[in-house]
Amino acid sequence: QVQLVESGGGLVQAGGSLRLSCAPSGRTPSRMGWFRQAPGKERQFITRITMSDGGTVYADSVKGRFTISKDNAKNTVYLQMNDLKVEDTAVYYCAAKTGDDTEVKYWGQGTQVTVSS
């Protein structure tokens, strides 16, 4: 089992920045990432990071604006979001899988990000 605790989020004006954090506990994830879900829309993949080598993947919609990183000492994954747009407004979810899982299995509680114009 992996437990994920998220922090960060909030209200920011368009063009601003926010940073989300996600701290896993329990089993060590092999991969962690972030998804988001806007009202009336399906959950959308944003980015992921492989914990062993730091390899990253980004959705086109956030490439160049969002950065995922990890701090091994703090056992925390971050999502730095810059140049935020109104369309980035959503509930953001931390996600994780272990080496035994074929797909994402563990989810954080979600944190609201609201970008105002």
C-alpha positions as CSV (number, residue, x, y, z in Angstrom):
1,Q,0.0,0.0,0.0
2,V,1.1,3.6,-0.7
3,Q,-0.5,6.6,1.0
4,L,-0.2,9.9,-0.7
5,V,-0.5,13.3,1.1
6,E,-0.8,16.4,-1.0
7,S,-0.3,20.0,-0.1
8,G,-0.3,23.3,-1.9
9,G,-2.9,24.6,-4.3
10,G,-5.1,27.6,-3.9
11,L,-6.2,30.7,-5.8
12,V,-3.8,32.5,-8.1
13,Q,-4.2,35.0,-10.9
14,A,-3.5,34.1,-14.5
15,G,0.2,34.2,-15.2
16,G,1.1,33.4,-11.6
17,S,2.7,30.3,-10.1
18,L,1.9,27.6,-7.6
19,R,3.7,24.6,-6.2
20,L,2.1,21.3,-5.2
21,S,3.8,18.7,-3.0
22,C,3.1,15.0,-2.6
23,A,4.6,12.9,0.1
24,P,4.3,9.1,-0.2
25,S,4.4,6.7,2.7
26,G,4.2,3.0,3.0
27,R,5.7,1.1,0.1
28,T,8.1,3.0,-2.2
29,P,6.5,4.0,-5.5
30,S,8.4,3.3,-8.7
31,R,6.6,6.1,-10.5
32,M,4.7,9.1,-9.4
33,G,2.7,11.7,-11.2
34,W,0.0,14.3,-11.3
35,F,-3.5,14.3,-12.9
36,R,-6.2,16.9,-12.9
37,Q,-9.9,17.0,-13.2
38,A,-11.9,20.1,-14.2
39,P,-15.7,20.3,-13.5
40,G,-17.6,18.2,-16.0
41,K,-14.5,16.8,-17.6
42,E,-12.6,13.5,-17.3
43,R,-9.4,13.2,-15.3
44,Q,-6.4,14.2,-17.4
45,F,-2.8,13.1,-17.2
46,I,-0.4,16.0,-16.6
47,T,3.0,14.6,-15.9
48,R,4.9,11.7,-14.3
49,I,8.4,11.0,-12.9
50,T,10.3,7.7,-12.6
51,M,11.7,7.5,-9.1
52,S,14.8,5.5,-10.0
53,D,16.2,7.7,-12.7
54,G,14.2,10.9,-12.6
55,G,12.8,10.4,-16.2
56,T,9.8,12.7,-16.9
57,V,6.9,12.8,-19.3
58,Y,4.6,15.8,-19.8
59,A,1.2,16.4,-21.4
60,D,1.4,18.8,-24.3
61,S,-0.9,21.2,-22.5
62,V,1.5,21.9,-19.7
63,K,4.9,21.3,-21.4
64,G,7.2,24.3,-20.8
65,R,5.1,25.6,-18.0
66,F,4.9,22.8,-15.4
67,T,7.9,21.0,-13.9
68,I,7.8,17.8,-11.9
69,S,10.7,17.0,-9.6
70,K,11.6,14.9,-6.6
71,D,13.5,15.4,-3.5
72,N,14.9,12.0,-2.3
73,A,16.0,13.4,1.0
74,K,12.5,14.6,1.8
75,N,10.8,11.8,0.0
76,T,8.6,14.3,-1.8
77,V,7.5,15.0,-5.3
78,Y,6.7,18.5,-6.4
79,L,4.7,20.0,-9.3
80,Q,5.9,23.6,-10.0
81,M,3.3,25.3,-12.1
82,N,4.3,28.6,-13.8
83,D,2.4,30.9,-16.2
84,L,-0.9,29.5,-15.0
85,K,-3.9,29.9,-17.2
86,V,-7.6,30.0,-16.4
87,E,-8.0,26.6,-18.1
88,D,-5.6,25.1,-15.6
89,T,-8.3,25.4,-13.0
90,A,-9.0,21.9,-11.7
91,V,-8.6,19.5,-8.8
92,Y,-5.1,18.2,-9.0
93,Y,-4.4,14.6,-7.9
94,C,-1.1,13.0,-7.0
95,A,-0.8,9.5,-8.3
96,A,1.6,6.6,-7.8
97,K,2.3,3.0,-8.8
98,T,4.8,0.5,-7.4
99,G,6.9,-1.9,-9.4
100,D,4.2,-4.6,-8.9
101,D,1.5,-2.4,-10.6
102,T,0.8,-2.2,-14.3
103,E,-0.9,1.2,-14.0
104,V,-1.6,3.9,-11.4
105,K,-3.1,2.4,-8.3
106,Y,-2.8,5.0,-5.6
107,W,-4.3,8.4,-5.5
108,G,-4.0,11.5,-3.2
109,Q,-7.0,13.3,-1.8
110,G,-6.9,16.0,-4.4
111,T,-6.2,19.7,-4.1
112,Q,-8.0,22.6,-5.7
113,V,-6.2,25.0,-8.0
114,T,-8.1,28.0,-9.2
115,V,-6.7,30.4,-11.7
116,S,-8.6,33.7,-12.0
117,S,-8.5,36.1,-15.0
